[in-house]
mmCIF file of C-alpha atoms in Angstrom:
data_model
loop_
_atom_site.group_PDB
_atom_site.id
_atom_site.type_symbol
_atom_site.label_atom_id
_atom_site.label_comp_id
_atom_site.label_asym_id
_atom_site.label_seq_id
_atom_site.Cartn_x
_atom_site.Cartn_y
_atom_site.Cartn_z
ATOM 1 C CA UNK Z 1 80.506 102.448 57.078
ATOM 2 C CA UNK Z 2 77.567 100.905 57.589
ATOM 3 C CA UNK Z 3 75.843 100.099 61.197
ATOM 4 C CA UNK Z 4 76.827 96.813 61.297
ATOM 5 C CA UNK Z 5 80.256 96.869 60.060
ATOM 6 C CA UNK Z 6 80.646 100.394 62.397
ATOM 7 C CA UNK Z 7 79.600 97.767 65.811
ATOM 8 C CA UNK Z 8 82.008 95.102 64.604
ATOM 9 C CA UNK Z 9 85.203 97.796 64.307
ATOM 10 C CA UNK Z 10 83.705 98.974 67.115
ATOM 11 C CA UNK Z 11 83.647 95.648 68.890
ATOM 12 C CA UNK Z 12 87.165 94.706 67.317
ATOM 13 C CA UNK Z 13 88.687 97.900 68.807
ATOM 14 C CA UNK Z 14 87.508 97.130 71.925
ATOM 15 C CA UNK Z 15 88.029 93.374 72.037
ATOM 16 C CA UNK Z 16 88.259 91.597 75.158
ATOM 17 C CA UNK Z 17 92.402 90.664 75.779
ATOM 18 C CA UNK Z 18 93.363 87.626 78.045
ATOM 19 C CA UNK Z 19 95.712 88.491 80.584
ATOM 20 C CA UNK Z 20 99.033 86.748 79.771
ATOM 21 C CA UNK Z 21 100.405 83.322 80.984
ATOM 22 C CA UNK Z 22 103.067 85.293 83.126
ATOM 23 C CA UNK Z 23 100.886 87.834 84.649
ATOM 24 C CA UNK Z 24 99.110 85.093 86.205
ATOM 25 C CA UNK Z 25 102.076 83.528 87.296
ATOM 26 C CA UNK Z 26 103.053 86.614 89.174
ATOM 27 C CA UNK Z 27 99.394 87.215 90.656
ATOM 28 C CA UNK Z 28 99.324 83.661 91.855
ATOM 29 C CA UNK Z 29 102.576 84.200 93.938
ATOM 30 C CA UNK Z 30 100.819 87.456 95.588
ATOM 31 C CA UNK Z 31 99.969 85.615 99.015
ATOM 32 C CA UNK Z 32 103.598 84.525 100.061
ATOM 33 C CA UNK Z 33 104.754 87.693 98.865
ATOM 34 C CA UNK Z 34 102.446 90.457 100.836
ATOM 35 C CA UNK Z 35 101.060 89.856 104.159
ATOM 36 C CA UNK Z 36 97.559 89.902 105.019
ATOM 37 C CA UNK Z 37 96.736 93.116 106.727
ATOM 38 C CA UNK Z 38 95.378 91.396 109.751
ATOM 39 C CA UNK Z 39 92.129 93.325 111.294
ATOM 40 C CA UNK Z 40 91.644 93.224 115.522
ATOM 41 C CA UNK Z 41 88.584 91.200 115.728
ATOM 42 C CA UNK Z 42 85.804 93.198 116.667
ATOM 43 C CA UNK Z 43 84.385 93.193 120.307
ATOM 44 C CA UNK Z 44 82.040 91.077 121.135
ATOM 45 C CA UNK Z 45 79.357 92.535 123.216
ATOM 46 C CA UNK Z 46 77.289 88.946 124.143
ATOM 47 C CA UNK Z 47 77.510 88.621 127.840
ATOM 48 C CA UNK Z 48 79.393 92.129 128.015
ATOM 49 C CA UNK Z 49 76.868 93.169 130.922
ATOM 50 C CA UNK Z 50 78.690 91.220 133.348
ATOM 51 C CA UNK Z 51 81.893 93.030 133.406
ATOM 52 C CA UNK Z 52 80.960 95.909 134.433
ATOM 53 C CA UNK Z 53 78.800 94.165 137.027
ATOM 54 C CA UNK Z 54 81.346 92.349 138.462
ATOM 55 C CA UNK Z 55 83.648 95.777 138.546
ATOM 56 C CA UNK Z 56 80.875 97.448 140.454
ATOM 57 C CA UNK Z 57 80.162 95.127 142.635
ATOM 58 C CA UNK Z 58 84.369 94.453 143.423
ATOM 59 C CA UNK Z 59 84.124 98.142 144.284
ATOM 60 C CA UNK Z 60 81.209 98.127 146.619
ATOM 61 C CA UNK Z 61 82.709 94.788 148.244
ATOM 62 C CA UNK Z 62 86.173 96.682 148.164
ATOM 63 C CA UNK Z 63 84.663 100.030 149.608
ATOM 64 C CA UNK Z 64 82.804 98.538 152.515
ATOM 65 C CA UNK Z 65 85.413 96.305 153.601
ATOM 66 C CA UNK Z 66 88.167 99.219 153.418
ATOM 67 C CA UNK Z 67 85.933 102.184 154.594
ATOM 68 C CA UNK Z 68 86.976 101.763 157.461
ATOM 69 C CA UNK Z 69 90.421 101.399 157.166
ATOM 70 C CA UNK Z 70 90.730 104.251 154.276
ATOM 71 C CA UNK Z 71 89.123 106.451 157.002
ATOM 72 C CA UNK Z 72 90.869 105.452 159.903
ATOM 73 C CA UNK Z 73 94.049 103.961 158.505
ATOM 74 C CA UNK Z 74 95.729 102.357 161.311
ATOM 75 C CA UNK Z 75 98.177 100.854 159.341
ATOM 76 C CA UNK Z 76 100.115 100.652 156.243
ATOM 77 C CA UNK Z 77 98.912 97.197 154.802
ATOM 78 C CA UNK Z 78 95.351 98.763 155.566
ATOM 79 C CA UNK Z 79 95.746 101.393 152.919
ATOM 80 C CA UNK Z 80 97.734 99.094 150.344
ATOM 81 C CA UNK Z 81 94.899 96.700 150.343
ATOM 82 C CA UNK Z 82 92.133 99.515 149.989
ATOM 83 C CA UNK Z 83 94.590 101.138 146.670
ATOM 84 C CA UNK Z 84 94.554 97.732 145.388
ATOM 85 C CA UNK Z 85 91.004 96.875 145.229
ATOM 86 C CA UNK Z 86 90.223 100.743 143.888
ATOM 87 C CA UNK Z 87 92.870 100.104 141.084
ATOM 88 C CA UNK Z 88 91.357 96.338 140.712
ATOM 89 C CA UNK Z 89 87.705 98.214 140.119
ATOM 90 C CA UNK Z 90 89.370 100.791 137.532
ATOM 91 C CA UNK Z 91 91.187 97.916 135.626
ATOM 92 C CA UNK Z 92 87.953 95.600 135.189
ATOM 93 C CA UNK Z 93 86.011 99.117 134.511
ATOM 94 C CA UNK Z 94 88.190 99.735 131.813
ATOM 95 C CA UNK Z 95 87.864 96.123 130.777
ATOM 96 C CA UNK Z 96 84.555 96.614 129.818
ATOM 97 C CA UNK Z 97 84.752 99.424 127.710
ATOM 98 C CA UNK O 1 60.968 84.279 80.695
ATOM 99 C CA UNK O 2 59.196 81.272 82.052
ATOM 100 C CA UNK O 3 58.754 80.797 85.479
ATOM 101 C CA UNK O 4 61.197 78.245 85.993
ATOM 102 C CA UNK O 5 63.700 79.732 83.350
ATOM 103 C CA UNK O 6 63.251 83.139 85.697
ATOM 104 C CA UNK O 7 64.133 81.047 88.933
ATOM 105 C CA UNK O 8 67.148 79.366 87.098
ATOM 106 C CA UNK O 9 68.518 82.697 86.398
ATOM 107 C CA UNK O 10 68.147 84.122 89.867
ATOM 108 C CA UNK O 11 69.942 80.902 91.149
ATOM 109 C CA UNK O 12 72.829 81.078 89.249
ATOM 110 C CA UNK O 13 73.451 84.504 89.506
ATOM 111 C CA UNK O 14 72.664 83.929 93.594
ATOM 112 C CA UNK O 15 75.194 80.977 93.647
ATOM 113 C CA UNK O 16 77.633 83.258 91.399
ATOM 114 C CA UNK O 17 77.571 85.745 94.348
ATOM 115 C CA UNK O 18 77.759 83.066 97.083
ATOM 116 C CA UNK O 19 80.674 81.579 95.236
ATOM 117 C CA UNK O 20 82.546 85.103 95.863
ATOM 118 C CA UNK O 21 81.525 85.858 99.040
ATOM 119 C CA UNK O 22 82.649 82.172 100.276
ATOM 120 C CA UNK O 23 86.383 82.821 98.842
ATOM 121 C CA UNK O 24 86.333 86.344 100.018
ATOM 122 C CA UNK O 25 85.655 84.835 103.296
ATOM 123 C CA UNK O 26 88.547 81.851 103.082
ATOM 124 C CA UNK O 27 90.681 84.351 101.117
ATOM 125 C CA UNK O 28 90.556 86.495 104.428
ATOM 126 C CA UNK O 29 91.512 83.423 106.724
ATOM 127 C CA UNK O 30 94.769 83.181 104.434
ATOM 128 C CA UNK O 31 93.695 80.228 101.873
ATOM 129 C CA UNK O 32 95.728 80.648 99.204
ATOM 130 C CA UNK O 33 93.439 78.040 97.037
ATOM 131 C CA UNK O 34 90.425 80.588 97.627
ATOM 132 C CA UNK O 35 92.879 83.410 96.255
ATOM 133 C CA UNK O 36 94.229 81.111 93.323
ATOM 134 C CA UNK O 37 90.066 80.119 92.239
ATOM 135 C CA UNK O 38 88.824 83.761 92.427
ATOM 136 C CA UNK O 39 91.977 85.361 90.179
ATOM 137 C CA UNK O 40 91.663 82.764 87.611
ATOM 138 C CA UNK O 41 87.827 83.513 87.549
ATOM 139 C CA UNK O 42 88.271 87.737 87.232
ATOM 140 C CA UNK O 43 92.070 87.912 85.411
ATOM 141 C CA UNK O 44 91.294 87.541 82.105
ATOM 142 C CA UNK O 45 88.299 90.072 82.485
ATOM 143 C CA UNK O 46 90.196 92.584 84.390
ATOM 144 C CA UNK O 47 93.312 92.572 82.400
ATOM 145 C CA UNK O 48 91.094 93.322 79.605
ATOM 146 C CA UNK O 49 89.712 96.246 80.849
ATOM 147 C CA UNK O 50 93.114 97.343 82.523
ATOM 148 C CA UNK O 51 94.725 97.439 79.120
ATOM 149 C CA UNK O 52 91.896 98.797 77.250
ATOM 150 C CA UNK O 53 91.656 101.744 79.364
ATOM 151 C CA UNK O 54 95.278 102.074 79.814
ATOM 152 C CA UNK O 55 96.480 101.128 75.668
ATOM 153 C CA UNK O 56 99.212 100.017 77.490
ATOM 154 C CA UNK O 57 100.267 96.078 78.344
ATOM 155 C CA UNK O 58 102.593 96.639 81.011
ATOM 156 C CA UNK O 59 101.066 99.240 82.702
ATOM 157 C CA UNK O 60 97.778 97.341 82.540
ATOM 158 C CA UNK O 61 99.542 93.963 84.091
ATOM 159 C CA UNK O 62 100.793 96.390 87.081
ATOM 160 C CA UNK O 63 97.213 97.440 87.560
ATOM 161 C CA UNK O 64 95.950 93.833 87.815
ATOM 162 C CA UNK O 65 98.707 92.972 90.303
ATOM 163 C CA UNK O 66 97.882 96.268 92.481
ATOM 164 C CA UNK O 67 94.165 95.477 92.388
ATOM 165 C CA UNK O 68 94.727 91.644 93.329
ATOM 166 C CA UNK O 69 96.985 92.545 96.501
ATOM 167 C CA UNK O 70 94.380 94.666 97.638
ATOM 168 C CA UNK O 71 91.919 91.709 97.477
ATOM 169 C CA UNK O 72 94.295 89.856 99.377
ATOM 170 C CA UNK O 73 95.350 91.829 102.022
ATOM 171 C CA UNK O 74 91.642 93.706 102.286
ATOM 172 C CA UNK O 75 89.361 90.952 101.223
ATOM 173 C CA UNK O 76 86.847 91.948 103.904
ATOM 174 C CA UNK O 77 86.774 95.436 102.467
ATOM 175 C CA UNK O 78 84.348 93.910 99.762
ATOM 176 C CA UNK O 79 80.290 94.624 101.258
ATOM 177 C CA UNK O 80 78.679 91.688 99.659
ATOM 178 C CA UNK O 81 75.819 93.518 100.449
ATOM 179 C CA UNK O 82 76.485 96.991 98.746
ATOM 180 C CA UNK O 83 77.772 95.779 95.040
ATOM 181 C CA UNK O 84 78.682 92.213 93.403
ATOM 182 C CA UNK O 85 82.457 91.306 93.995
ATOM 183 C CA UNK O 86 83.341 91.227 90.256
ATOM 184 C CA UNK O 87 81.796 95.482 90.387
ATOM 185 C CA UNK O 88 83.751 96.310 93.232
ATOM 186 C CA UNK O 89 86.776 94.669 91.286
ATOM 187 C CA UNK O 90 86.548 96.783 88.229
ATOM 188 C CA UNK O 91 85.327 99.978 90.077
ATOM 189 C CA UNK O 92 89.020 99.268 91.447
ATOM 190 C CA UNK O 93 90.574 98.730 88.157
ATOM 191 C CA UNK O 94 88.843 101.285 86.395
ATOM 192 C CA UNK O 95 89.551 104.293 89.204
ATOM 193 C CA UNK O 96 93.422 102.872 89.479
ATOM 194 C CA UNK O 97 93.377 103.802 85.417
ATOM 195 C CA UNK O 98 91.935 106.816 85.484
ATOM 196 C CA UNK O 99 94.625 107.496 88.801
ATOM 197 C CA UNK O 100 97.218 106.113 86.419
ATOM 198 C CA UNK O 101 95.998 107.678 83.266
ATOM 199 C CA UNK O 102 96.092 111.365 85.036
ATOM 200 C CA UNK O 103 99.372 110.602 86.248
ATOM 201 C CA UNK O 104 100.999 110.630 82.685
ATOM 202 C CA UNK O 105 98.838 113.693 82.456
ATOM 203 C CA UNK O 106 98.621 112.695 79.000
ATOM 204 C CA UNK O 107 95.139 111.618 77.160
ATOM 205 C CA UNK O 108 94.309 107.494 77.435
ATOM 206 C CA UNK O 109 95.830 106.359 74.269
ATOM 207 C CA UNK O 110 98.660 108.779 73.617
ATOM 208 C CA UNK O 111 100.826 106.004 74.122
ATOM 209 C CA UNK O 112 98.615 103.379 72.469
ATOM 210 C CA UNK O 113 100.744 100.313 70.929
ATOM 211 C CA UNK O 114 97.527 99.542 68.356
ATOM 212 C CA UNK O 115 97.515 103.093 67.005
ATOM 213 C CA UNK O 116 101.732 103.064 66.566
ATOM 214 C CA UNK O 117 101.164 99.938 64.848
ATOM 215 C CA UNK O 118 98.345 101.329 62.324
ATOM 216 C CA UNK O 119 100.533 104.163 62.217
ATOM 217 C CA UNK O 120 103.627 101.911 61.009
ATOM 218 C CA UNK O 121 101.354 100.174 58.643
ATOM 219 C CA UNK O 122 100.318 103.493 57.065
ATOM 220 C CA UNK O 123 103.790 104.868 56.536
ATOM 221 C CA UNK O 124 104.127 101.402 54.455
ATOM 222 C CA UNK O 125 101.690 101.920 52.231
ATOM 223 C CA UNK O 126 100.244 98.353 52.968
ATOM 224 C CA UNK O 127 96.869 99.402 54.732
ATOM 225 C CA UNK O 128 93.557 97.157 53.714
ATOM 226 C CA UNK O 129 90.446 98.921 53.559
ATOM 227 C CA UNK O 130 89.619 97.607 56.620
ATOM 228 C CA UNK O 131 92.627 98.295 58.939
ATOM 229 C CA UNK O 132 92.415 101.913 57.648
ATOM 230 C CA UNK O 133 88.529 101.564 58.900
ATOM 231 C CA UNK O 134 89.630 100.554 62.318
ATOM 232 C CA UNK O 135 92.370 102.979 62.681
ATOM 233 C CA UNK O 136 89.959 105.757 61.988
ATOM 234 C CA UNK O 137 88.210 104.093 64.609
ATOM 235 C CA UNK O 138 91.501 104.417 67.566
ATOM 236 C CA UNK O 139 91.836 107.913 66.134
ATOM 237 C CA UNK O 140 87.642 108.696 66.555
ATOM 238 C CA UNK O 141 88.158 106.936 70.570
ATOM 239 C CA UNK O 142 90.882 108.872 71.493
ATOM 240 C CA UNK O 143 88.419 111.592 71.011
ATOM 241 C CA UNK O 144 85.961 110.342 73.759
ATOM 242 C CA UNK O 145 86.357 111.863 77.207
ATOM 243 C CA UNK O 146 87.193 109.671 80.692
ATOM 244 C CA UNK O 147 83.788 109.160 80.971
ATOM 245 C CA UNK O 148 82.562 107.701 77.404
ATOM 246 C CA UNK O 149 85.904 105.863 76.994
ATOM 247 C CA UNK O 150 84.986 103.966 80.291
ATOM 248 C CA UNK O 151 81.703 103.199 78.930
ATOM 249 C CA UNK O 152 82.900 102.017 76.025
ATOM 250 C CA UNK O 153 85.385 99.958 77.565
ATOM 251 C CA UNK O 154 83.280 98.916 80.118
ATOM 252 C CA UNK O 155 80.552 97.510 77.431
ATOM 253 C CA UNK O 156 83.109 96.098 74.788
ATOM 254 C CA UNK O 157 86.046 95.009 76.628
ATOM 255 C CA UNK O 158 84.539 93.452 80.008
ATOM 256 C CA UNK O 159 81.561 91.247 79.207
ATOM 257 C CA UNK O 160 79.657 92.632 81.902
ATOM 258 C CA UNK O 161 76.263 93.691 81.853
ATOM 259 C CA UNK O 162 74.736 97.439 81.329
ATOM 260 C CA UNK O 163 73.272 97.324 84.787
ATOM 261 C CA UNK O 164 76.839 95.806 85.658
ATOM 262 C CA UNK O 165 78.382 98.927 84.272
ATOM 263 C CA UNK O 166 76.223 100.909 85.238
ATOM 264 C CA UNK O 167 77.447 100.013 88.569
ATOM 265 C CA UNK O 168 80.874 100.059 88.294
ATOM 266 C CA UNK O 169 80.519 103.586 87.099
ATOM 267 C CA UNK O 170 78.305 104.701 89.803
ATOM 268 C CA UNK O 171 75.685 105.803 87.454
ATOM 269 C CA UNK O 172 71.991 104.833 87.093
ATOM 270 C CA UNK O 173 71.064 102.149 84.240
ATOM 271 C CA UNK O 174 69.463 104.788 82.295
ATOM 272 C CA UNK O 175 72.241 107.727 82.400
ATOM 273 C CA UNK O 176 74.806 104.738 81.291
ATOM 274 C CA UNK O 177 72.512 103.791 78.329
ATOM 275 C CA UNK O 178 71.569 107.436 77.337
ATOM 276 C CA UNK O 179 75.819 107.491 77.657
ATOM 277 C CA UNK O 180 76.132 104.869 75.154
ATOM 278 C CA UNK O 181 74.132 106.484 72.515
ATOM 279 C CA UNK O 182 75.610 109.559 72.302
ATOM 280 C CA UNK O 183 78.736 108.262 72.543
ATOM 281 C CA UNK O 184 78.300 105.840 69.552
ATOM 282 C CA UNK O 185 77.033 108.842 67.753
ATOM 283 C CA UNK O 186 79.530 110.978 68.152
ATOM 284 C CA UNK O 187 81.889 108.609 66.797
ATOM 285 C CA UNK O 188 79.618 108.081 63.953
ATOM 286 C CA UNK O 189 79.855 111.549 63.419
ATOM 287 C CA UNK O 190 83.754 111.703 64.242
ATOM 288 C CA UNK O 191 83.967 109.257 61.435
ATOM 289 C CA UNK O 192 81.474 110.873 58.775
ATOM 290 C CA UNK O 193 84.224 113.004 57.515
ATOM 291 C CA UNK O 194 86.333 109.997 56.236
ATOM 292 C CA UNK O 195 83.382 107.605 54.644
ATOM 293 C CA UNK O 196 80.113 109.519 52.713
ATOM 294 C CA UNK O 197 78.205 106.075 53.299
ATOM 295 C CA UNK O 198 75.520 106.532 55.773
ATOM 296 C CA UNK O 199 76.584 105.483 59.392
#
C-alpha cells in the first residue's frame, strides 16, 4: 500500500458521518423537554457602599435615641422600640453582605 | 498570506466566534431559535466524531443528545474566553466517549458495526482488493490506544484544525503533531505484515 492509497483508506475509515434526520429531530425538541438550570444572578456590587452606610448610621440614630431608654427603661414600649431598631440594623447589615 | 487575505481570515474566524458567543448568550435567556441555529451548525460534526470514537450509531446519537442538553441547560458554562465553543463541544463529546467507552470496559471498536460487516463479507468470499485493504485498516485502528484513536478521529472524522485538536485534547500543537506521526507509522507498520509494497 502505497502512501497515498494508505491516507485515502485512512481517510475512508475515518470519514466524516452526518448525524441522522431523526437525531436532529430529537435534539431540536431538547428545550421543551429539559429545563434550563436557572443560575441566581450574581450580586451586583455598584452602589453597594450605601447599605451598609445606611445600616450604620440606622444604628447610631437608633442607639442615641434609645440609650436612654435601654439604660433606664421606664417602660415596656421603650425597650420594644430600642429591640426593633437593633434587629432593623442587623437585617440591613446582613443585607449588605 | 497577503495583508488583506490575513485580515479576512482573522475576521471570519472573529465573527465565527462572535456568532457562538451571541447564541450562547440568547440560548441562556431560553431562545429556542438560538438553540435550533447552533445544533444544526455543530450536529453533523459532532455526531461524526461521537460515532467514530464510539463504532457505535446509537450509542453515538445518545452522546450527541447528552452533550446538547448540557449546552442548553449550562450554556454559560462555555468561557468564550478560555477555548472556541465548537472545542469545548467536542472536548465534551470526546471525554463522554472515552466515559462511555470505559464503561463497556471493552476496547473502542469491539463492537464496531464496519468491522462485523467486513467480517460478513469475508466469510462470503466476496471481498475486493480494496475492502480487504480497509478492513486491515479497522483491524490496524483497533490497535491504537485512547489517545492515538482520538487523534485520529479528531483529524479525520471532525474537520477541525490541528491547533483545533490540539485543543480539544489538551495538548500542545506540537505533542498532537509529533502524535500523528507515530501514530500513522505504527499503522504502517501494523499493516506491513499483510502488503510487501513499501508503505
Amino acid at each position: 500500500m502505497k502512501s497515498s492509497s494508505f491516507e485515502q483508506a485512512l481517510a475512508q475509515s475515518l470519514q466524516a458521518k452526518d448525524a441522522p434526520h431523526a437525531l436532529k429531530q430529537r435534539l431540536a425538541h431538547i428545550p421543551e423537554q429539559f429545563p434550563q438550570v436557572t443560575h441566581s444572578p450574581k450580586k451586583s456590587h455598584h452602589f453597594s457602599w450605601w447599605i451598609p452606610s445606611l445600616a450604620t448610621a440606622a444604628s447610631l440614630l437608633g442607639f442615641t435615641l434609645g440609650f436612654q431608654d435601654l439604660l433606664f427603661p421606664n417602660t415596656l414600649e421603650d425597650s420594644q422600640i430600642m429591640i426593633t431598631w437593633l434587629y432593623g440594623s442587623v437585617e440591613l447589615g446582613g443585607l449588605s453582605l | 498570506m497577503s495583508i488583506s487575505a490575513f485580515t479576512q481570515h482573522l475576521r471570519q474566524v472573529f465573527s465565527h466566534t462572535n456568532d457562538d458567543l451571541v447564541l450562547i448568550q440568547q440560548i441562556a435567556q431560553g431562545e429556542r431559535k438560538a438553540f435550533d441555529q447552533l445544533m444544526l451548525k455543530y450536529v453533523d460534526q459532532a455526531y461524526s466524531v461521537a460515532y467514530r470514537m464510539t463504532q457505535h450509531s446509537e450509542q453515538a446519537e445518545d452522546i450527541v443528545q447528552d452533550v446538547f442538553i448540557k449546552v442548553w441547560q449550562n450554556a454559560l458554562q462555555w468561557d468564550a474566553s478560555k477555548a472556541k465553543f465548537s472545542t469545548w463541544l467536542h472536548r465534551m463529546i470526546i471525554n463522554r466517549c472515552i466515559d462511555v467507552s470505559r464503561a463497556r470496559s471493552h476496547h473502542y471498536l469491539e463492537a464496531c458495526e464496519d468491522i462485523q460487516q467486513f467480517a460478513n463479507n469475508d466469510q462470503s468470499d466476496v471481498l475486493t482488493e480494496q475492502s480487504e485493504k480497509q478492513a486491515y485498516l479497522e483491524q490496524a485502528l483497533q490497535q491504537l490506544n485512547e489517545q492515538q484513536y482520538t487523534a485520529m478521529v479528531l483529524t479525520y472524522s471532525s474537520g477541525l484544525s490541528n491547533k483545533e485538536a490540539a485543543a480539544v485534547m489538551d495538548i500542545k500543537l506540537k505533542t498532537f503533531e509529533s502524535l500523528l506521526v507515530r501514530t500513522r507509522q505504527q499503522l504502517r507498520q501494523y499493516l506491513s505484515q499483510f502488503y510487501s509494497e513499501d508503505l
